[in-house]
PDB file of C-alpha atoms in Angstrom:
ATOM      1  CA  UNK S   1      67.869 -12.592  23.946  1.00 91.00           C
ATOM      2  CA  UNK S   2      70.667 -10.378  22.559  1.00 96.00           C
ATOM      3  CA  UNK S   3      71.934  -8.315  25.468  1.00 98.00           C
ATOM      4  CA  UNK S   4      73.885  -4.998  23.849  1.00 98.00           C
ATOM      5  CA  UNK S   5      75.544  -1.902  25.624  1.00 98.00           C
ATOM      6  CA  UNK S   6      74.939   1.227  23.869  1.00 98.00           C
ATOM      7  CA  UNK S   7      77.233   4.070  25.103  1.00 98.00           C
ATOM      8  CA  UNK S   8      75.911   7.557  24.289  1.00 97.00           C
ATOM      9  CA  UNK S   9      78.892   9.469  23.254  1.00 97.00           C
ATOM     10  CA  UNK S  10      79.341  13.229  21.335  1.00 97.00           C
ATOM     11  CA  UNK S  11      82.108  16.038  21.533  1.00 96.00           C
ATOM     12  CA  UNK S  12      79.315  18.794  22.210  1.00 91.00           C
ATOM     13  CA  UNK S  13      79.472  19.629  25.748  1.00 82.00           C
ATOM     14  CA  UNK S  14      79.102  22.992  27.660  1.00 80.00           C
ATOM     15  CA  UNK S  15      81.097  22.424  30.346  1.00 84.00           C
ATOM     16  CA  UNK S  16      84.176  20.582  28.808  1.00 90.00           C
ATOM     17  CA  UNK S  17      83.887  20.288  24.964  1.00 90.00           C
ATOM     18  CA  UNK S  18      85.496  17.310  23.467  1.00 94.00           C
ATOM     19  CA  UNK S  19      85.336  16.025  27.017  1.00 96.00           C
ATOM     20  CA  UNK S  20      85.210  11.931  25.832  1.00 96.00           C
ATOM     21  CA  UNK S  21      88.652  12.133  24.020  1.00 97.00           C
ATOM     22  CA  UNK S  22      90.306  13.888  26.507  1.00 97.00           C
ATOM     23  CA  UNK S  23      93.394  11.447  27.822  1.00 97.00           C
ATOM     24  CA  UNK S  24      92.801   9.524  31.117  1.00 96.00           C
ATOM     25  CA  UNK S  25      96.483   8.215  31.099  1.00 95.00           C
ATOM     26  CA  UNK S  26      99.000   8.620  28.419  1.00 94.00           C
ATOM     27  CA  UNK S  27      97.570   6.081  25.523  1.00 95.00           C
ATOM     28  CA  UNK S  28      94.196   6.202  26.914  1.00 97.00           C
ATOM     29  CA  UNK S  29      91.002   8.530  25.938  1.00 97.00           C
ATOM     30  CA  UNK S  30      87.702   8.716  28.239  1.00 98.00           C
ATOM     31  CA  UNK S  31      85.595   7.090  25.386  1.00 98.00           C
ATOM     32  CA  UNK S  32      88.229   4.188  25.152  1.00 98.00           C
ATOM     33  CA  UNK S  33      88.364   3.707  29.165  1.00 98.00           C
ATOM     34  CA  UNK S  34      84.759   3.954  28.670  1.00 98.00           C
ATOM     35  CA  UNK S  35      84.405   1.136  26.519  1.00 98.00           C
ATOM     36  CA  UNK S  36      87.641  -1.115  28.013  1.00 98.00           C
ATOM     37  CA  UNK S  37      85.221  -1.459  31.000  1.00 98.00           C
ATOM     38  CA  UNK S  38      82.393  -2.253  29.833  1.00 98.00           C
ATOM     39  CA  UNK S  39      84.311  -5.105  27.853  1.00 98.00           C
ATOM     40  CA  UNK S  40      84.490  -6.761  31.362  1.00 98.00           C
ATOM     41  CA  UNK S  41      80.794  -7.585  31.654  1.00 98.00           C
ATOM     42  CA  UNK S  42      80.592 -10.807  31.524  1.00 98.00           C
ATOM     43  CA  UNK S  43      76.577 -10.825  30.333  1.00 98.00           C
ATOM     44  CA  UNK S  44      77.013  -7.784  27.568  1.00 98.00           C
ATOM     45  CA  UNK S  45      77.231  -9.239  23.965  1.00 98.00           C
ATOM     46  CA  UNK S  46      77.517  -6.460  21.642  1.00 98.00           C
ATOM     47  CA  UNK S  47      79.215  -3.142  22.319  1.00 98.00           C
ATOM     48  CA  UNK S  48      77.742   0.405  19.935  1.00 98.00           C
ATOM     49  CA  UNK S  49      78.816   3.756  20.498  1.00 98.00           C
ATOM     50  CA  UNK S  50      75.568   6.136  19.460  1.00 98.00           C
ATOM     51  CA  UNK S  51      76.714   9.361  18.356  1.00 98.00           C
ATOM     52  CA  UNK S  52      75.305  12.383  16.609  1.00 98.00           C
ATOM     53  CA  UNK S  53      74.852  12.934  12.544  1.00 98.00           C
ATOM     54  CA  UNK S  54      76.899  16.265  13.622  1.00 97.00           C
ATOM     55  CA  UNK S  55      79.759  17.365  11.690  1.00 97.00           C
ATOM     56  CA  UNK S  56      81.873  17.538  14.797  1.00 97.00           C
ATOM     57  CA  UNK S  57      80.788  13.891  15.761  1.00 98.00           C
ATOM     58  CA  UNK S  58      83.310  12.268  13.036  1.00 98.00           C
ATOM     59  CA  UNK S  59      86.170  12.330  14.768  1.00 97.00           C
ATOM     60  CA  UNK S  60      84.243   9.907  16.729  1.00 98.00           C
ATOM     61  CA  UNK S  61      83.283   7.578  14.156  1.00 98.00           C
ATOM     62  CA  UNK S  62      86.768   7.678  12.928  1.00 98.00           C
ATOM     63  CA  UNK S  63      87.954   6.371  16.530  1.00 97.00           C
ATOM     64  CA  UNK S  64      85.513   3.614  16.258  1.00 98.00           C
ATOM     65  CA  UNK S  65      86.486   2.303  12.855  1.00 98.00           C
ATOM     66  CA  UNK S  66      90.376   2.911  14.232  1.00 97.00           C
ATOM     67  CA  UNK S  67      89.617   0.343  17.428  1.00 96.00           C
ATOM     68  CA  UNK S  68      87.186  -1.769  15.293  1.00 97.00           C
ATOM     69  CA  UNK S  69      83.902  -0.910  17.667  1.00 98.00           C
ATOM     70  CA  UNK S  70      80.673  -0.458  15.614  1.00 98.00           C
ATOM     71  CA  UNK S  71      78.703   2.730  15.625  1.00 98.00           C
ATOM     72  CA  UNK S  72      75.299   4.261  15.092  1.00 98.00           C
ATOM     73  CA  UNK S  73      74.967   8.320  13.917  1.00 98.00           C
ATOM     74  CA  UNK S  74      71.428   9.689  14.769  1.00 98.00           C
ATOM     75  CA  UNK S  75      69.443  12.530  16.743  1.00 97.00           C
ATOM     76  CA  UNK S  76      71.499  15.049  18.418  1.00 96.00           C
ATOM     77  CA  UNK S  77      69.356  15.947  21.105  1.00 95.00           C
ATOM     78  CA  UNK S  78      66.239  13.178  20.904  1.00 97.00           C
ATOM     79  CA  UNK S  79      68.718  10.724  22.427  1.00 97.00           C
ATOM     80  CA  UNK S  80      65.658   8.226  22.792  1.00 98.00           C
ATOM     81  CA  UNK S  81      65.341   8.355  19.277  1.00 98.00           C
ATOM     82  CA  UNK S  82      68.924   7.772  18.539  1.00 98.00           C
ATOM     83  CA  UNK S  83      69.151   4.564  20.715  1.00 98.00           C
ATOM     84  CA  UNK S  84      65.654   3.007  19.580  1.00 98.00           C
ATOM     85  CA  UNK S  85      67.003   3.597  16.110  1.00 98.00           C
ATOM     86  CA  UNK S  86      70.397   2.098  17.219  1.00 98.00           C
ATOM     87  CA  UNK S  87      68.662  -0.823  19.287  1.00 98.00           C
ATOM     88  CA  UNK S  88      66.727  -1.602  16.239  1.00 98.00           C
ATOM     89  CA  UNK S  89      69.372  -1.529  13.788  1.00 98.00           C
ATOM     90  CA  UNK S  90      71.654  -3.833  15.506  1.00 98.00           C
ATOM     91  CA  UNK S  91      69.015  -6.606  16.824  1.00 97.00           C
ATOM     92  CA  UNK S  92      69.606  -5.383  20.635  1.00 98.00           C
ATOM     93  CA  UNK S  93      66.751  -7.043  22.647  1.00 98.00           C
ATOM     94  CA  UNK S  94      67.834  -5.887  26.222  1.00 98.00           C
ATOM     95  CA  UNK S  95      69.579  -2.230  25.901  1.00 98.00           C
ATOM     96  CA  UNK S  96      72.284  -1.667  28.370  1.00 98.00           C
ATOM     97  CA  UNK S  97      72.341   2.173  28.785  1.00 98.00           C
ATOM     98  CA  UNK S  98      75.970   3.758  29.562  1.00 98.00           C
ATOM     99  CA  UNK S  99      77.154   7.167  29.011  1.00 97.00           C
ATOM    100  CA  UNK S 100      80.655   8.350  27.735  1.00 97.00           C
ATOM    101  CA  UNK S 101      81.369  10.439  30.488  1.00 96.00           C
ATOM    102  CA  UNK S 102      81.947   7.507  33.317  1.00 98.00           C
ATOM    103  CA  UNK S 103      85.288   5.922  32.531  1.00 98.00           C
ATOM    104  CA  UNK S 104      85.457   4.560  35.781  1.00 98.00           C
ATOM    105  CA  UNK S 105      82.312   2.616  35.134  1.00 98.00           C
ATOM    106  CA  UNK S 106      82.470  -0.716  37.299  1.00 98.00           C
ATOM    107  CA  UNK S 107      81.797  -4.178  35.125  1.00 98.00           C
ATOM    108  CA  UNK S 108      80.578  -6.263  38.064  1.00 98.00           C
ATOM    109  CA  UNK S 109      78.484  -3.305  39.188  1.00 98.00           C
ATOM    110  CA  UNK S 110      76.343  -3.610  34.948  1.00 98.00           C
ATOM    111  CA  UNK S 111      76.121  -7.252  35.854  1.00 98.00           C
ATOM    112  CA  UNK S 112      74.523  -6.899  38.906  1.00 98.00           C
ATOM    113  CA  UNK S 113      71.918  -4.651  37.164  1.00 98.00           C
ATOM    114  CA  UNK S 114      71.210  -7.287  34.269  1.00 98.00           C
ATOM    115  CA  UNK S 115      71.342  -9.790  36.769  1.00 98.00           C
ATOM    116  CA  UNK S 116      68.460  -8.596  38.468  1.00 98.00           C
ATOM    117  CA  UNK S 117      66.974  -7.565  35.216  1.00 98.00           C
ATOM    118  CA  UNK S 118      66.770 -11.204  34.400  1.00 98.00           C
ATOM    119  CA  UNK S 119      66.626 -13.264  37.171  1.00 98.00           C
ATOM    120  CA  UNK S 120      63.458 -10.494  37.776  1.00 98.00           C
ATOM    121  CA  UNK S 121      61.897 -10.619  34.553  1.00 98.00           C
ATOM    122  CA  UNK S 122      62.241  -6.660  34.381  1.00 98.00           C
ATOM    123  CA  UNK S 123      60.861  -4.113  32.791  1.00 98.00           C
ATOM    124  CA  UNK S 124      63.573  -1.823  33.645  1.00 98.00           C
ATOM    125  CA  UNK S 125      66.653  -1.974  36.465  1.00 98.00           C
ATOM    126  CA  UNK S 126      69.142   0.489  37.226  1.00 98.00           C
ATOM    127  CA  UNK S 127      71.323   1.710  40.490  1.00 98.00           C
ATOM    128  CA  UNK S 128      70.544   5.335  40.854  1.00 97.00           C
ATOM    129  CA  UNK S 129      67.269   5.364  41.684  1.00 95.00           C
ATOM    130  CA  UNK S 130      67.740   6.174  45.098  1.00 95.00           C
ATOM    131  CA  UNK S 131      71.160   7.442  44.796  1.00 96.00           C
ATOM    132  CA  UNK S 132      73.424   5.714  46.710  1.00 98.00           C
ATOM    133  CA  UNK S 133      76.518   4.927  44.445  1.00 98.00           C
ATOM    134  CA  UNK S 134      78.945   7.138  43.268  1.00 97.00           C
ATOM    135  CA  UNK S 135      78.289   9.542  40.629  1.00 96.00           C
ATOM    136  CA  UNK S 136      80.362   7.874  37.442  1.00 97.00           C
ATOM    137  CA  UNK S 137      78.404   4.535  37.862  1.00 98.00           C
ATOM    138  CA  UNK S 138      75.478   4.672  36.650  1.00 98.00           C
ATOM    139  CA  UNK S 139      73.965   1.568  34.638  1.00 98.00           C
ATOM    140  CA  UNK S 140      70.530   0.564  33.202  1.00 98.00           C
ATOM    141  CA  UNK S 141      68.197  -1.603  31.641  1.00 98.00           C
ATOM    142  CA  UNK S 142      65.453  -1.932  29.197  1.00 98.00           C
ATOM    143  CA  UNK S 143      63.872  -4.199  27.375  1.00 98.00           C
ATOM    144  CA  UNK S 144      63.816  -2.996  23.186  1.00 98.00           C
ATOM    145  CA  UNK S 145      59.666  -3.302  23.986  1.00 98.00           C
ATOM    146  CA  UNK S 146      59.558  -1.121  26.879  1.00 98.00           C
ATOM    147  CA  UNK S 147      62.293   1.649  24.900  1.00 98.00           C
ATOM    148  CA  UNK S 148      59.872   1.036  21.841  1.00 98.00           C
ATOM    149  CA  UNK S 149      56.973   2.264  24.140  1.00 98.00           C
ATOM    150  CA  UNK S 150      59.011   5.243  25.424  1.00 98.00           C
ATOM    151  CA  UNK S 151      59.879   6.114  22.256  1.00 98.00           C
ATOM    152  CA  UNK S 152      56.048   6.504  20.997  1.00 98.00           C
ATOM    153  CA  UNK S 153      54.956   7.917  24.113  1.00 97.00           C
ATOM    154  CA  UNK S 154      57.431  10.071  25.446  1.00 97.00           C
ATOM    155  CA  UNK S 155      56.594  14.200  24.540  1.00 95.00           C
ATOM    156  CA  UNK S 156      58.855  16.023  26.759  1.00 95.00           C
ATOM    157  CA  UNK S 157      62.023  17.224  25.970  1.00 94.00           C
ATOM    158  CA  UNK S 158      63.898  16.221  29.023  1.00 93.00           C
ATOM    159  CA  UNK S 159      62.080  12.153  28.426  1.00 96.00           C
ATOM    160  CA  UNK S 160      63.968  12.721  24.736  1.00 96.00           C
ATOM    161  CA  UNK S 161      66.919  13.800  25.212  1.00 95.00           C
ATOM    162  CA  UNK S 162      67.474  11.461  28.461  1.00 94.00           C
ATOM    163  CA  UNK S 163      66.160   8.417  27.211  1.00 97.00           C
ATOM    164  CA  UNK S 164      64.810   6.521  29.884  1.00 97.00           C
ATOM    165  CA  UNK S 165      63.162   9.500  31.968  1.00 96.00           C
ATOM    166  CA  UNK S 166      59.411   8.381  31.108  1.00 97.00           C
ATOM    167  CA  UNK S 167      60.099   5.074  32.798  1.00 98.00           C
ATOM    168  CA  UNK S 168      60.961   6.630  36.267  1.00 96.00           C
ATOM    169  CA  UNK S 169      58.554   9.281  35.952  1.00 96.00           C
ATOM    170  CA  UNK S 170      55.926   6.680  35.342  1.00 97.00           C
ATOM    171  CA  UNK S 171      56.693   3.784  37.521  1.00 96.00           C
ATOM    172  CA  UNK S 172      53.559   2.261  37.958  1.00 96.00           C
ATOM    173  CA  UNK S 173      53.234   1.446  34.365  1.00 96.00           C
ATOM    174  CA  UNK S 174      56.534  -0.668  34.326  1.00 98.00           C
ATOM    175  CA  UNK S 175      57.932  -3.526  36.466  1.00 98.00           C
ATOM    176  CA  UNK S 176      61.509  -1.682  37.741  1.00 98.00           C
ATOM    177  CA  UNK S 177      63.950  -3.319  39.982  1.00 98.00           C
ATOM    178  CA  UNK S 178      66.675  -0.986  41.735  1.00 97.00           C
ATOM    179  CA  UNK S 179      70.240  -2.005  43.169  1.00 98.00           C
ATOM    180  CA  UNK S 180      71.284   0.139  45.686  1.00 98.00           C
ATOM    181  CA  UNK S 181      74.635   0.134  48.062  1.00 98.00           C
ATOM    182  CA  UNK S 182      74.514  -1.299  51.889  1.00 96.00           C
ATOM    183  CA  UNK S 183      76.083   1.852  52.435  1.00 96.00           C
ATOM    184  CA  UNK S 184      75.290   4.890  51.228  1.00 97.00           C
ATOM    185  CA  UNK S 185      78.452   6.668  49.228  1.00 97.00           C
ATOM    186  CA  UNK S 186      76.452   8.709  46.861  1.00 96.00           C
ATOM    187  CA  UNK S 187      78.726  11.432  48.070  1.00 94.00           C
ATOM    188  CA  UNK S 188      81.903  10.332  45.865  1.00 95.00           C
ATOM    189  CA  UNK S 189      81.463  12.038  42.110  1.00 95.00           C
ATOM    190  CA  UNK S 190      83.924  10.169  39.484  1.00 97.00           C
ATOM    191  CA  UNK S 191      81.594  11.303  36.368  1.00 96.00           C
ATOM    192  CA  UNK S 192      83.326  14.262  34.153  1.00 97.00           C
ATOM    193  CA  UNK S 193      81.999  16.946  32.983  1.00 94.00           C
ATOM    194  CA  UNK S 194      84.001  19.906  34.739  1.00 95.00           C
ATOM    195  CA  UNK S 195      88.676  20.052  34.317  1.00 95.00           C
ATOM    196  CA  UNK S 196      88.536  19.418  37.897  1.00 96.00           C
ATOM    197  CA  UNK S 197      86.302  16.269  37.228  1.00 96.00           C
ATOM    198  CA  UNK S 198      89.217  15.187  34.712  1.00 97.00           C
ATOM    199  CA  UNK S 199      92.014  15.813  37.396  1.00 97.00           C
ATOM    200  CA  UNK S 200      90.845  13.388  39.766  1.00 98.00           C
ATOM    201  CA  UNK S 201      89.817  10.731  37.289  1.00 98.00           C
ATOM    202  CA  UNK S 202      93.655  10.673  35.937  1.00 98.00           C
ATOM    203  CA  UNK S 203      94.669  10.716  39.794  1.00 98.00           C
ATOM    204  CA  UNK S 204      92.102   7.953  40.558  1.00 98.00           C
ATOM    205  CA  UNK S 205      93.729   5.946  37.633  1.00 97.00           C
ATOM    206  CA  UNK S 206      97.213   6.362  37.770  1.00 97.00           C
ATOM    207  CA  UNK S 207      97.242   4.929  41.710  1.00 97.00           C
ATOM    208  CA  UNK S 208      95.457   1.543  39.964  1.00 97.00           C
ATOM    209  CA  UNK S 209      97.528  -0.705  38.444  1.00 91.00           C
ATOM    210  CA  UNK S 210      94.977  -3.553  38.025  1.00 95.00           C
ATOM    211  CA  UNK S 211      92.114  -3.953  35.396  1.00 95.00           C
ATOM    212  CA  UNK S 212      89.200  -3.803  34.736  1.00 97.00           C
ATOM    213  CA  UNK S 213      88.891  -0.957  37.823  1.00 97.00           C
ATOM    214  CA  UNK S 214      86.349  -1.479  39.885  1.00 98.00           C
ATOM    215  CA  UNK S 215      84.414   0.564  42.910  1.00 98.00           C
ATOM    216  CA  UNK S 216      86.231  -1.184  45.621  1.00 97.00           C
ATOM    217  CA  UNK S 217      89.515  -0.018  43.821  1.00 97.00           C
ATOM    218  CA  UNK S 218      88.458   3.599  43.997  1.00 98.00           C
ATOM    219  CA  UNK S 219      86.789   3.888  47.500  1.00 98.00           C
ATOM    220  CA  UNK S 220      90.132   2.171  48.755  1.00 98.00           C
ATOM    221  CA  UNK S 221      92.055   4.944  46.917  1.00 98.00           C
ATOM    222  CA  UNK S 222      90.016   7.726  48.646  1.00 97.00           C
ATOM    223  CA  UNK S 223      90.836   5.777  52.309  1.00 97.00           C
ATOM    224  CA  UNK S 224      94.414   6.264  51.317  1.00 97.00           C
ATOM    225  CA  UNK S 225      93.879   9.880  50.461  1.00 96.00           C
ATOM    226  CA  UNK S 226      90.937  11.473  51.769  1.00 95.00           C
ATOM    227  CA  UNK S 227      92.227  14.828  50.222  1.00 95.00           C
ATOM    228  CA  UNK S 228      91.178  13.631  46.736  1.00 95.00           C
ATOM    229  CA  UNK S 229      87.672  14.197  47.658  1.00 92.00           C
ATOM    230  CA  UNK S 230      88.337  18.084  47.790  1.00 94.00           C
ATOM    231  CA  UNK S 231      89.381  18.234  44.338  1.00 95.00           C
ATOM    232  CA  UNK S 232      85.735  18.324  42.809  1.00 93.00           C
ATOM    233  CA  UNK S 233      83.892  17.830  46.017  1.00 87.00           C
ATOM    234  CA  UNK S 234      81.767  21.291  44.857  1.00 85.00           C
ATOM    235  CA  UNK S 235      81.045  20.313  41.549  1.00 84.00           C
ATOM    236  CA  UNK S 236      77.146  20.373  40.843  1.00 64.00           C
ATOM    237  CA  UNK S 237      75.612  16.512  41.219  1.00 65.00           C
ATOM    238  CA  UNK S 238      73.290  15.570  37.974  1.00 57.00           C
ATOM    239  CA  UNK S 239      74.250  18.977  36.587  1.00 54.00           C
ATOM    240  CA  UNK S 240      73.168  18.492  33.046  1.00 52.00           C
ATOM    241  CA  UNK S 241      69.758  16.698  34.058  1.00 50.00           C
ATOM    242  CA  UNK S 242      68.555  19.029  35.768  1.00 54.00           C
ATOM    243  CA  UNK S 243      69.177  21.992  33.328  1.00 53.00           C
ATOM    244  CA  UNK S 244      67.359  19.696  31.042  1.00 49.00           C
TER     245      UNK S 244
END
């Protein structure tokens, strides 16, 4: 069992192009937060950024080779394809699923997920299905058999370009485990993909000193300032999903 974290990452974005290299602090860009974090896990082996075959996608390839993370270039918009291609290239057997736009994504929170994944014997786990956390923390799952499956099967455009849509949309043909919160705080949003998005990330960051950051960190920075909640509080939750 070779447990890898593939983060999805490309400078195309409608809302805020060039979004993932945008600085979080003064040294720091979103794709580097991104993948600081996930260096925390304490079950993830390997660590790939998938990006695009796009001309505008080597600036991202050139920050991998700079910080000495390996890479995979494939599909632009059949993301499936790009991370069964990636999965299979690098000898991933369980594919952790992260996207470049949470740099506030919580360590122990993956672990949890491949905990259960394991200890379950999983098809699939993730903790946004129901929503309860945060949106910026999403993590999933999947066995390289199950994304191998998807991959065949999967016709729709929105199952393509978000990768593991199939398997929620078809439940019953895959054994799924879900973490959820004791409390439900789904109403927090610490995901970018509008300025306003970026604002309180930097915020959010700059009153943490300790690392990796993790969701009790952030919730206890809200109790201290309830007014940071206003700052994107309107901004559209699973915005690009559903235009997909």
């Amino acid at each position: 069992m070779t447990i890898g974290c593939i983060i999805q990452a490309r400078m195309g974005s409608s809302r805020l192009p060039g979004k993932i290299l945008e600085k979080i602090d003064d040294t720091t860009t979103v794709l580097e937060s991104v993948i600081n974090q996930v260096k925390q896990s304490k079950l993830i082996e390997k660590i790939i950024i998938a990006t695009t075959t796009l001309e505008q996608d080597n600036i991202i390839e050139k920050l991998c080779r700079g910080i000495d993370i390996p890479f995979y270039r494939g599909e632009s918009i059949d993301v499936l394809d790009r991370y069964y291609k990636c999965a299979k290239d690098f000898s991933i057997s369980e594919v952790v699923r992260i996207t470049s736009d949470n740099p506030l994504i919580d360590p122990e929170l993956i672990d949890q997920v491949v905990k259960k994944y394991i200890n379950e014997k999983l098809d699939y786990a993730c903790n946004f299905i129901p929503r309860t956390f945060p949106y910026g923390t999403e993590a999933e799952i999947i066995s390289f058999e199950v994304l191998e499956k998807i991959w065949n099967e999967a016709k729709k455009p929105s199952e393509r370009e978000h990768v593991t849509s199939y398997v929620l949309n078809n439940q019953k043909k895959f054994k799924i485990g879900k973490i959820t919160c004791k409390k439900d705080i789904s109403h927090y949003r610490w995901t970018l993909d509008r300025r306003n998005d970026l604002e309180l990330i930097q915020k959010i960051i700059f009153r943490i000193k300790t690392k990796p950051i993790i969701l009790k960190n952030i919730l206890n920075v809200f109790l201290e300032d309830p007014k940071l909640h206003d700052i994107n509080k309107n901004n559209l939750k699973g915005e690009g999903y559903k235009k997909s």
